[in-house]
Amino acid sequence: MADNLKDGTLISFEGIEGCGKSTQIVMLAERLRELGLEVVISREPGATPLGQELRKLLLDPAYNPDALTELLLYLADRREHCSRVIRPARARGALVLLDRFIDSTWVYQGFAASAAAIDDTRDAVSVEMIETLNRQVVGSDWPQLTFLLDCSAKVGLERARRRNLETGAVGVADRFEQRHIDFHKQVRAGFLHLAEMEKERFRVINAQQEINDIHDCIWREISGRILG
Ligand code: TMP
C-alpha cells in the first residue's frame, strides 16, 4: 500500500481507448479542489508546446514510424512534460493527475506491439528497454498511485467511437483507434499484467460501471489517504 498522499503526489490514470480516464480525472480534481488542494491535470502525449507538435505527429495515420522512432518520440514528449509541467507543479506542492504516463509506453510500444509484430512490418522494442528508458526519463517523477480503468476492448472502442461522433471528429479516428480490436485486447491484457506485477502501485477499477460508481471507487481509494 502506498503512503498517505501528500503535497506533490503524482497519480496516473491508465487504460484502453474509451475507458473513461479523462472524465474520471476531471471529477476527482473537482472533489480534491473542494478540499482546498491545488490540483494539476495533465496528459500525454501533448502537455507542452513541443509535446503538442509531437502528439500531432504521433497520432497522424499518415505516419507509421519505426518502432524505436515512435518510442523515442513518446519519451521526448515525456521528458519535456516532466521538466516543464510535472516537476514544477510538484515542487510547489500541487497534486498532479496524469491522463496516461509511463505504463502506456510499456503497454502500447512494448507488450501489445510485440504481440502485433508477427503481422506487422515493424520490429518491436523490448519491454526491458522501455522500463530502463522510462526510469531515465522520469527520474523521481514515478507515480505513487496508478488507477487502471479496466473495460473490454469492445466497450472501450464503442465509447471512443461515440465520443468522436459527439465531438464531430468522425472520420479522423487516430492511428491507434484505427487498429484492429485484437490490438486493443492486447493493450488491455498488458495493463492487467502490469497491475498484477506492481500491486502496490496499481488499483484496478471496473470501468464498465456507471460513471458515478467508478468515481466512488476512486474516491474511496483516495479519501482515506488524504483525509486520514
Ligand atoms: P489518448 O487517447 O489518451 O489521448 O492517447 C493517445 C494515444 O497515444 C493512445 O492511443 C495511446 C497512445 N500512447 C502510446 O502509444 N504510448 C504512450 O506512451 C502514450 C502516453 C500514449
Short mmCIF file of N, CA, C and O in Angstrom, two decimals, residues 28-128:
data_model
loop_
_atom_site.label_atom_id
_atom_site.label_comp_id
_atom_site.label_asym_id
_atom_site.label_seq_id
_atom_site.Cartn_x
_atom_site.Cartn_y
_atom_site.Cartn_z
N LEU A 28 -12.49 13.75 -10.17
CA LEU A 28 -11.63 13.65 -8.98
C LEU A 28 -11.00 15.01 -8.66
O LEU A 28 -10.96 15.43 -7.50
N ALA A 29 -10.56 15.70 -9.70
CA ALA A 29 -9.90 17.00 -9.49
C ALA A 29 -10.87 17.98 -8.82
O ALA A 29 -10.51 18.69 -7.87
N GLU A 30 -12.14 17.98 -9.29
CA GLU A 30 -13.13 18.90 -8.70
C GLU A 30 -13.29 18.62 -7.21
O GLU A 30 -13.32 19.53 -6.39
N ARG A 31 -13.37 17.36 -6.88
CA ARG A 31 -13.59 16.98 -5.49
C ARG A 31 -12.38 17.33 -4.62
O ARG A 31 -12.54 17.78 -3.48
N LEU A 32 -11.20 17.14 -5.15
CA LEU A 32 -9.99 17.47 -4.39
C LEU A 32 -9.86 18.99 -4.21
O LEU A 32 -9.45 19.47 -3.16
N ARG A 33 -10.25 19.72 -5.25
CA ARG A 33 -10.17 21.19 -5.16
C ARG A 33 -11.13 21.73 -4.12
O ARG A 33 -10.85 22.73 -3.47
N GLU A 34 -12.28 21.03 -3.98
CA GLU A 34 -13.24 21.45 -2.94
C GLU A 34 -12.62 21.36 -1.55
O GLU A 34 -13.04 22.04 -0.62
N LEU A 35 -11.61 20.53 -1.42
CA LEU A 35 -10.91 20.39 -0.13
C LEU A 35 -9.81 21.45 0.02
O LEU A 35 -9.05 21.44 0.99
N GLY A 36 -9.67 22.29 -1.01
CA GLY A 36 -8.67 23.35 -0.95
C GLY A 36 -7.30 22.95 -1.46
O GLY A 36 -6.33 23.69 -1.30
N LEU A 37 -7.22 21.79 -2.09
CA LEU A 37 -5.92 21.34 -2.60
C LEU A 37 -5.66 21.91 -3.99
O LEU A 37 -6.60 22.09 -4.78
N GLU A 38 -4.39 22.19 -4.29
CA GLU A 38 -4.07 22.59 -5.66
C GLU A 38 -3.89 21.32 -6.49
O GLU A 38 -3.09 20.45 -6.14
N VAL A 39 -4.65 21.21 -7.56
CA VAL A 39 -4.59 20.02 -8.41
C VAL A 39 -4.23 20.43 -9.83
O VAL A 39 -4.83 21.35 -10.39
N VAL A 40 -3.26 19.75 -10.41
CA VAL A 40 -2.89 19.98 -11.81
C VAL A 40 -3.28 18.74 -12.60
O VAL A 40 -2.93 17.62 -12.22
N ILE A 41 -4.04 18.96 -13.69
CA ILE A 41 -4.39 17.85 -14.58
C ILE A 41 -3.48 17.94 -15.81
O ILE A 41 -3.33 19.02 -16.38
N SER A 42 -2.89 16.83 -16.19
CA SER A 42 -2.06 16.87 -17.38
C SER A 42 -2.21 15.55 -18.14
O SER A 42 -2.77 14.59 -17.60
N ARG A 43 -1.71 15.51 -19.36
CA ARG A 43 -1.90 14.29 -20.15
C ARG A 43 -0.72 14.06 -21.08
O ARG A 43 0.07 14.97 -21.36
N GLU A 44 -0.63 12.84 -21.55
CA GLU A 44 0.39 12.50 -22.56
C GLU A 44 -0.26 11.76 -23.71
O GLU A 44 -1.20 11.00 -23.48
N PRO A 45 0.24 11.94 -24.91
CA PRO A 45 1.24 12.93 -25.27
C PRO A 45 0.59 14.30 -25.44
O PRO A 45 -0.60 14.39 -25.62
N GLY A 46 1.44 15.37 -25.33
CA GLY A 46 0.96 16.70 -25.72
C GLY A 46 0.74 17.71 -24.62
O GLY A 46 -0.07 18.62 -24.79
N ALA A 47 1.44 17.61 -23.49
CA ALA A 47 1.19 18.55 -22.39
C ALA A 47 1.98 19.85 -22.49
O ALA A 47 1.73 20.78 -21.72
N THR A 48 2.90 19.93 -23.41
CA THR A 48 3.73 21.15 -23.56
C THR A 48 3.62 21.62 -25.01
O THR A 48 3.16 20.86 -25.86
N PRO A 49 4.08 22.82 -25.32
CA PRO A 49 4.02 23.26 -26.72
C PRO A 49 4.77 22.31 -27.67
O PRO A 49 4.25 21.93 -28.72
N LEU A 50 5.96 21.87 -27.27
CA LEU A 50 6.69 20.92 -28.12
C LEU A 50 5.92 19.59 -28.18
O LEU A 50 5.79 18.96 -29.23
N GLY A 51 5.36 19.20 -27.01
CA GLY A 51 4.59 17.96 -26.94
C GLY A 51 3.37 17.98 -27.85
O GLY A 51 2.99 16.96 -28.41
N GLN A 52 2.74 19.15 -27.98
CA GLN A 52 1.57 19.28 -28.87
C GLN A 52 1.95 18.90 -30.30
O GLN A 52 1.20 18.24 -31.01
N GLU A 53 3.13 19.37 -30.70
CA GLU A 53 3.60 19.05 -32.06
C GLU A 53 3.89 17.56 -32.18
O GLU A 53 3.55 16.93 -33.17
N LEU A 54 4.52 17.00 -31.14
CA LEU A 54 4.83 15.56 -31.16
C LEU A 54 3.53 14.75 -31.20
O LEU A 54 3.43 13.75 -31.90
N ARG A 55 2.51 15.22 -30.43
CA ARG A 55 1.22 14.50 -30.42
C ARG A 55 0.63 14.42 -31.83
O ARG A 55 0.16 13.37 -32.26
N LYS A 56 0.67 15.57 -32.53
CA LYS A 56 0.10 15.58 -33.89
C LYS A 56 0.80 14.54 -34.76
O LYS A 56 0.16 13.79 -35.50
N LEU A 57 2.13 14.50 -34.66
CA LEU A 57 2.89 13.56 -35.48
C LEU A 57 2.60 12.11 -35.08
O LEU A 57 2.40 11.25 -35.93
N LEU A 58 2.54 11.89 -33.77
CA LEU A 58 2.38 10.51 -33.29
C LEU A 58 1.01 9.93 -33.62
O LEU A 58 0.88 8.74 -33.87
N LEU A 59 -0.03 10.78 -33.60
CA LEU A 59 -1.38 10.25 -33.80
C LEU A 59 -1.86 10.34 -35.26
O LEU A 59 -2.95 9.88 -35.59
N ASP A 60 -1.04 10.92 -36.11
CA ASP A 60 -1.44 11.09 -37.51
C ASP A 60 -1.32 9.76 -38.26
O ASP A 60 -0.23 9.19 -38.36
N PRO A 61 -2.46 9.25 -38.79
CA PRO A 61 -2.40 7.96 -39.50
C PRO A 61 -1.50 8.01 -40.75
O PRO A 61 -1.16 6.97 -41.29
N ALA A 62 -1.12 9.21 -41.18
CA ALA A 62 -0.26 9.31 -42.37
C ALA A 62 1.14 8.76 -42.10
O ALA A 62 1.85 8.37 -43.03
N TYR A 63 1.54 8.72 -40.83
CA TYR A 63 2.88 8.23 -40.50
C TYR A 63 2.79 6.85 -39.87
O TYR A 63 1.88 6.54 -39.14
N ASN A 64 3.79 6.07 -40.11
CA ASN A 64 3.87 4.76 -39.45
C ASN A 64 5.33 4.57 -39.06
O ASN A 64 6.05 3.79 -39.68
N PRO A 65 5.78 5.33 -38.02
CA PRO A 65 7.21 5.33 -37.74
C PRO A 65 7.73 3.97 -37.30
O PRO A 65 6.97 3.14 -36.80
N ASP A 66 9.00 3.78 -37.51
CA ASP A 66 9.71 2.61 -36.99
C ASP A 66 9.46 2.54 -35.47
O ASP A 66 9.31 3.58 -34.83
N ALA A 67 9.41 1.33 -34.92
CA ALA A 67 9.03 1.16 -33.51
C ALA A 67 9.92 1.95 -32.55
O ALA A 67 9.44 2.56 -31.59
N LEU A 68 11.24 1.94 -32.81
CA LEU A 68 12.14 2.65 -31.90
C LEU A 68 11.97 4.17 -32.06
O LEU A 68 12.00 4.92 -31.08
N THR A 69 11.74 4.61 -33.29
CA THR A 69 11.48 6.04 -33.52
C THR A 69 10.26 6.48 -32.72
O THR A 69 10.28 7.50 -32.02
N GLU A 70 9.20 5.67 -32.82
CA GLU A 70 7.97 6.00 -32.10
C GLU A 70 8.21 6.06 -30.59
O GLU A 70 7.79 7.01 -29.91
N LEU A 71 8.95 5.08 -30.07
CA LEU A 71 9.25 5.06 -28.64
C LEU A 71 10.00 6.33 -28.23
O LEU A 71 9.66 6.98 -27.23
N LEU A 72 10.98 6.71 -29.02
CA LEU A 72 11.79 7.88 -28.67
C LEU A 72 10.97 9.17 -28.71
O LEU A 72 11.19 10.08 -27.91
N LEU A 73 10.00 9.23 -29.62
CA LEU A 73 9.15 10.43 -29.68
C LEU A 73 8.27 10.51 -28.43
O LEU A 73 8.10 11.59 -27.85
N TYR A 74 7.70 9.39 -27.99
CA TYR A 74 6.91 9.40 -26.76
C TYR A 74 7.78 9.79 -25.56
O TYR A 74 7.34 10.53 -24.67
N LEU A 75 9.02 9.30 -25.56
CA LEU A 75 9.90 9.61 -24.42
C LEU A 75 10.34 11.08 -24.45
O LEU A 75 10.50 11.70 -23.39
N ALA A 76 10.52 11.62 -25.64
CA ALA A 76 10.87 13.04 -25.75
C ALA A 76 9.72 13.89 -25.19
O ALA A 76 9.93 14.84 -24.43
N ASP A 77 8.51 13.51 -25.57
CA ASP A 77 7.33 14.20 -25.04
C ASP A 77 7.30 14.11 -23.53
O ASP A 77 7.04 15.09 -22.82
N ARG A 78 7.60 12.93 -23.00
CA ARG A 78 7.56 12.71 -21.54
C ARG A 78 8.61 13.52 -20.81
O ARG A 78 8.35 14.11 -19.75
N ARG A 79 9.82 13.56 -21.38
CA ARG A 79 10.90 14.29 -20.71
C ARG A 79 10.53 15.78 -20.57
O ARG A 79 10.72 16.41 -19.54
N GLU A 80 10.00 16.31 -21.68
CA GLU A 80 9.58 17.71 -21.72
C GLU A 80 8.46 17.94 -20.69
O GLU A 80 8.44 18.94 -19.97
N HIS A 81 7.54 17.00 -20.64
CA HIS A 81 6.41 17.06 -19.71
C HIS A 81 6.90 17.10 -18.27
O HIS A 81 6.45 17.90 -17.45
N CYS A 82 7.84 16.19 -17.95
CA CYS A 82 8.37 16.13 -16.58
C CYS A 82 9.06 17.43 -16.22
O CYS A 82 8.82 18.00 -15.14
N SER A 83 9.93 17.92 -17.11
CA SER A 83 10.73 19.08 -16.69
C SER A 83 9.94 20.38 -16.70
O SER A 83 10.21 21.25 -15.88
N ARG A 84 8.94 20.48 -17.58
CA ARG A 84 8.24 21.78 -17.66
C ARG A 84 6.90 21.83 -16.93
O ARG A 84 6.43 22.91 -16.61
N VAL A 85 6.29 20.68 -16.70
CA VAL A 85 4.96 20.69 -16.05
C VAL A 85 4.97 19.94 -14.72
O VAL A 85 4.65 20.52 -13.68
N ILE A 86 5.37 18.68 -14.76
CA ILE A 86 5.20 17.83 -13.55
C ILE A 86 6.11 18.29 -12.41
O ILE A 86 5.66 18.51 -11.28
N ARG A 87 7.40 18.46 -12.71
CA ARG A 87 8.33 18.80 -11.63
C ARG A 87 8.01 20.15 -10.99
O ARG A 87 7.94 20.25 -9.76
N PRO A 88 7.77 21.20 -11.79
CA PRO A 88 7.42 22.49 -11.17
C PRO A 88 6.13 22.41 -10.34
O PRO A 88 6.05 22.99 -9.24
N ALA A 89 5.14 21.67 -10.82
CA ALA A 89 3.87 21.55 -10.07
C ALA A 89 4.11 20.84 -8.74
O ALA A 89 3.63 21.28 -7.70
N ARG A 90 4.86 19.76 -8.77
CA ARG A 90 5.13 19.01 -7.53
C ARG A 90 5.95 19.86 -6.56
O ARG A 90 5.73 19.82 -5.36
N ALA A 91 6.88 20.62 -7.13
CA ALA A 91 7.76 21.43 -6.27
C ALA A 91 6.97 22.48 -5.49
O ALA A 91 7.33 22.83 -4.37
N ARG A 92 5.87 22.97 -6.07
CA ARG A 92 5.09 23.96 -5.31
C ARG A 92 3.98 23.28 -4.51
O ARG A 92 3.13 23.94 -3.94
N GLY A 93 3.98 21.97 -4.47
CA GLY A 93 3.08 21.23 -3.58
C GLY A 93 1.77 20.82 -4.20
O GLY A 93 0.87 20.37 -3.50
N ALA A 94 1.63 20.97 -5.53
CA ALA A 94 0.37 20.58 -6.17
C ALA A 94 0.28 19.06 -6.28
O ALA A 94 1.30 18.37 -6.34
N LEU A 95 -0.95 18.58 -6.32
CA LEU A 95 -1.20 17.16 -6.57
C LEU A 95 -1.39 17.03 -8.08
O LEU A 95 -2.15 17.79 -8.68
N VAL A 96 -0.69 16.11 -8.72
CA VAL A 96 -0.72 16.03 -10.18
C VAL A 96 -1.46 14.77 -10.62
O VAL A 96 -1.14 13.66 -10.19
N LEU A 97 -2.48 14.97 -11.48
CA LEU A 97 -3.25 13.85 -12.02
C LEU A 97 -2.91 13.69 -13.50
O LEU A 97 -3.09 14.64 -14.27
N LEU A 98 -2.43 12.53 -13.88
CA LEU A 98 -1.96 12.33 -15.25
C LEU A 98 -2.85 11.38 -16.04
O LEU A 98 -3.15 10.27 -15.60
N ASP A 99 -3.25 11.85 -17.22
CA ASP A 99 -4.02 11.05 -18.17
C ASP A 99 -3.00 10.36 -19.08
O ASP A 99 -2.54 10.97 -20.03
N ARG A 100 -2.61 9.18 -18.73
CA ARG A 100 -1.55 8.36 -19.35
C ARG A 100 -0.16 8.84 -18.91
O ARG A 100 0.09 10.03 -18.77
N PHE A 101 0.72 7.82 -18.73
CA PHE A 101 2.11 8.11 -18.38
C PHE A 101 2.96 6.89 -18.72
O PHE A 101 2.69 6.22 -19.73
N ILE A 102 3.95 6.58 -17.88
CA ILE A 102 4.93 5.53 -18.19
C ILE A 102 4.33 4.18 -18.62
O ILE A 102 4.89 3.52 -19.49
N ASP A 103 3.20 3.81 -18.03
CA ASP A 103 2.66 2.48 -18.30
C ASP A 103 2.08 2.36 -19.71
O ASP A 103 2.07 1.27 -20.28
N SER A 104 1.58 3.49 -20.26
CA SER A 104 1.07 3.44 -21.63
C SER A 104 2.20 3.05 -22.59
O SER A 104 1.99 2.31 -23.55
N THR A 105 3.39 3.55 -22.34
CA THR A 105 4.51 3.23 -23.23
C THR A 105 4.86 1.75 -23.11
O THR A 105 5.08 1.06 -24.11
N TRP A 106 4.92 1.28 -21.87
CA TRP A 106 5.26 -0.13 -21.63
C TRP A 106 4.27 -1.02 -22.37
O TRP A 106 4.64 -2.01 -23.00
N VAL A 107 2.99 -0.64 -22.32
CA VAL A 107 1.95 -1.47 -22.92
C VAL A 107 1.87 -1.28 -24.44
O VAL A 107 1.94 -2.24 -25.20
N TYR A 108 1.71 -0.02 -24.89
CA TYR A 108 1.48 0.21 -26.33
C TYR A 108 2.72 -0.05 -27.18
O TYR A 108 2.64 -0.69 -28.22
N GLN A 109 3.88 0.48 -26.75
CA GLN A 109 5.09 0.30 -27.57
C GLN A 109 5.79 -1.02 -27.26
O GLN A 109 6.59 -1.49 -28.05
N GLY A 110 5.49 -1.61 -26.10
CA GLY A 110 6.16 -2.85 -25.70
C GLY A 110 5.26 -4.06 -25.81
O GLY A 110 5.22 -4.73 -26.84
N PHE A 111 4.51 -4.31 -24.77
CA PHE A 111 3.70 -5.54 -24.66
C PHE A 111 2.80 -5.79 -25.87
O PHE A 111 2.87 -6.83 -26.50
N ALA A 112 1.95 -4.80 -26.20
CA ALA A 112 0.97 -5.01 -27.29
C ALA A 112 1.65 -4.98 -28.66
O ALA A 112 1.27 -5.71 -29.56
N ALA A 113 2.68 -4.13 -28.79
CA ALA A 113 3.37 -4.03 -30.08
C ALA A 113 4.11 -5.33 -30.38
O ALA A 113 4.14 -5.79 -31.52
N SER A 114 4.67 -5.96 -29.35
CA SER A 114 5.38 -7.23 -29.57
C SER A 114 4.41 -8.28 -30.04
O SER A 114 4.72 -9.06 -30.95
N ALA A 115 3.22 -8.31 -29.43
CA ALA A 115 2.23 -9.31 -29.82
C ALA A 115 1.77 -9.08 -31.26
O ALA A 115 1.49 -10.03 -31.99
N ALA A 116 1.73 -7.80 -31.67
CA ALA A 116 1.25 -7.49 -33.03
C ALA A 116 2.37 -7.61 -34.07
O ALA A 116 2.11 -7.59 -35.26
N ALA A 117 3.62 -7.74 -33.60
CA ALA A 117 4.77 -7.68 -34.52
C ALA A 117 4.76 -8.80 -35.55
O ALA A 117 5.34 -8.67 -36.62
N ILE A 118 4.06 -9.88 -35.21
CA ILE A 118 4.02 -11.03 -36.12
C ILE A 118 3.44 -10.60 -37.48
O ILE A 118 3.96 -10.96 -38.52
N ASP A 119 2.35 -9.80 -37.45
CA ASP A 119 1.77 -9.39 -38.73
C ASP A 119 2.02 -7.90 -39.00
O ASP A 119 1.24 -7.22 -39.62
N ASP A 120 3.14 -7.42 -38.49
CA ASP A 120 3.49 -6.01 -38.68
C ASP A 120 4.88 -5.99 -39.32
O ASP A 120 5.69 -6.87 -39.08
N THR A 121 5.14 -4.98 -40.11
CA THR A 121 6.46 -4.94 -40.75
C THR A 121 7.49 -4.32 -39.81
O THR A 121 8.69 -4.38 -40.08
N ARG A 122 7.03 -3.75 -38.68
CA ARG A 122 7.96 -3.07 -37.79
C ARG A 122 8.53 -4.03 -36.75
O ARG A 122 7.85 -4.91 -36.26
N ASP A 123 9.79 -3.82 -36.40
CA ASP A 123 10.37 -4.60 -35.30
C ASP A 123 9.82 -4.04 -34.00
O ASP A 123 9.62 -2.84 -33.88
N ALA A 124 9.60 -4.91 -33.02
CA ALA A 124 9.13 -4.41 -31.72
C ALA A 124 10.34 -4.04 -30.86
O ALA A 124 11.45 -4.48 -31.12
N VAL A 125 10.11 -3.19 -29.85
CA VAL A 125 11.17 -2.91 -28.88
C VAL A 125 10.84 -3.68 -27.60
O VAL A 125 9.68 -3.93 -27.31
N SER A 126 11.86 -4.05 -26.85
CA SER A 126 11.61 -4.90 -25.69
C SER A 126 11.06 -4.09 -24.51
O SER A 126 11.37 -2.91 -24.36
N VAL A 127 10.25 -4.75 -23.69
CA VAL A 127 9.72 -4.06 -22.51
C VAL A 127 10.84 -3.72 -21.54
O VAL A 127 10.76 -2.74 -20.80
N GLU A 128 11.92 -4.49 -21.57
CA GLU A 128 13.06 -4.20 -20.68
C GLU A 128 13.68 -2.85 -21.07
O GLU A 128 14.03 -2.03 -20.21
#
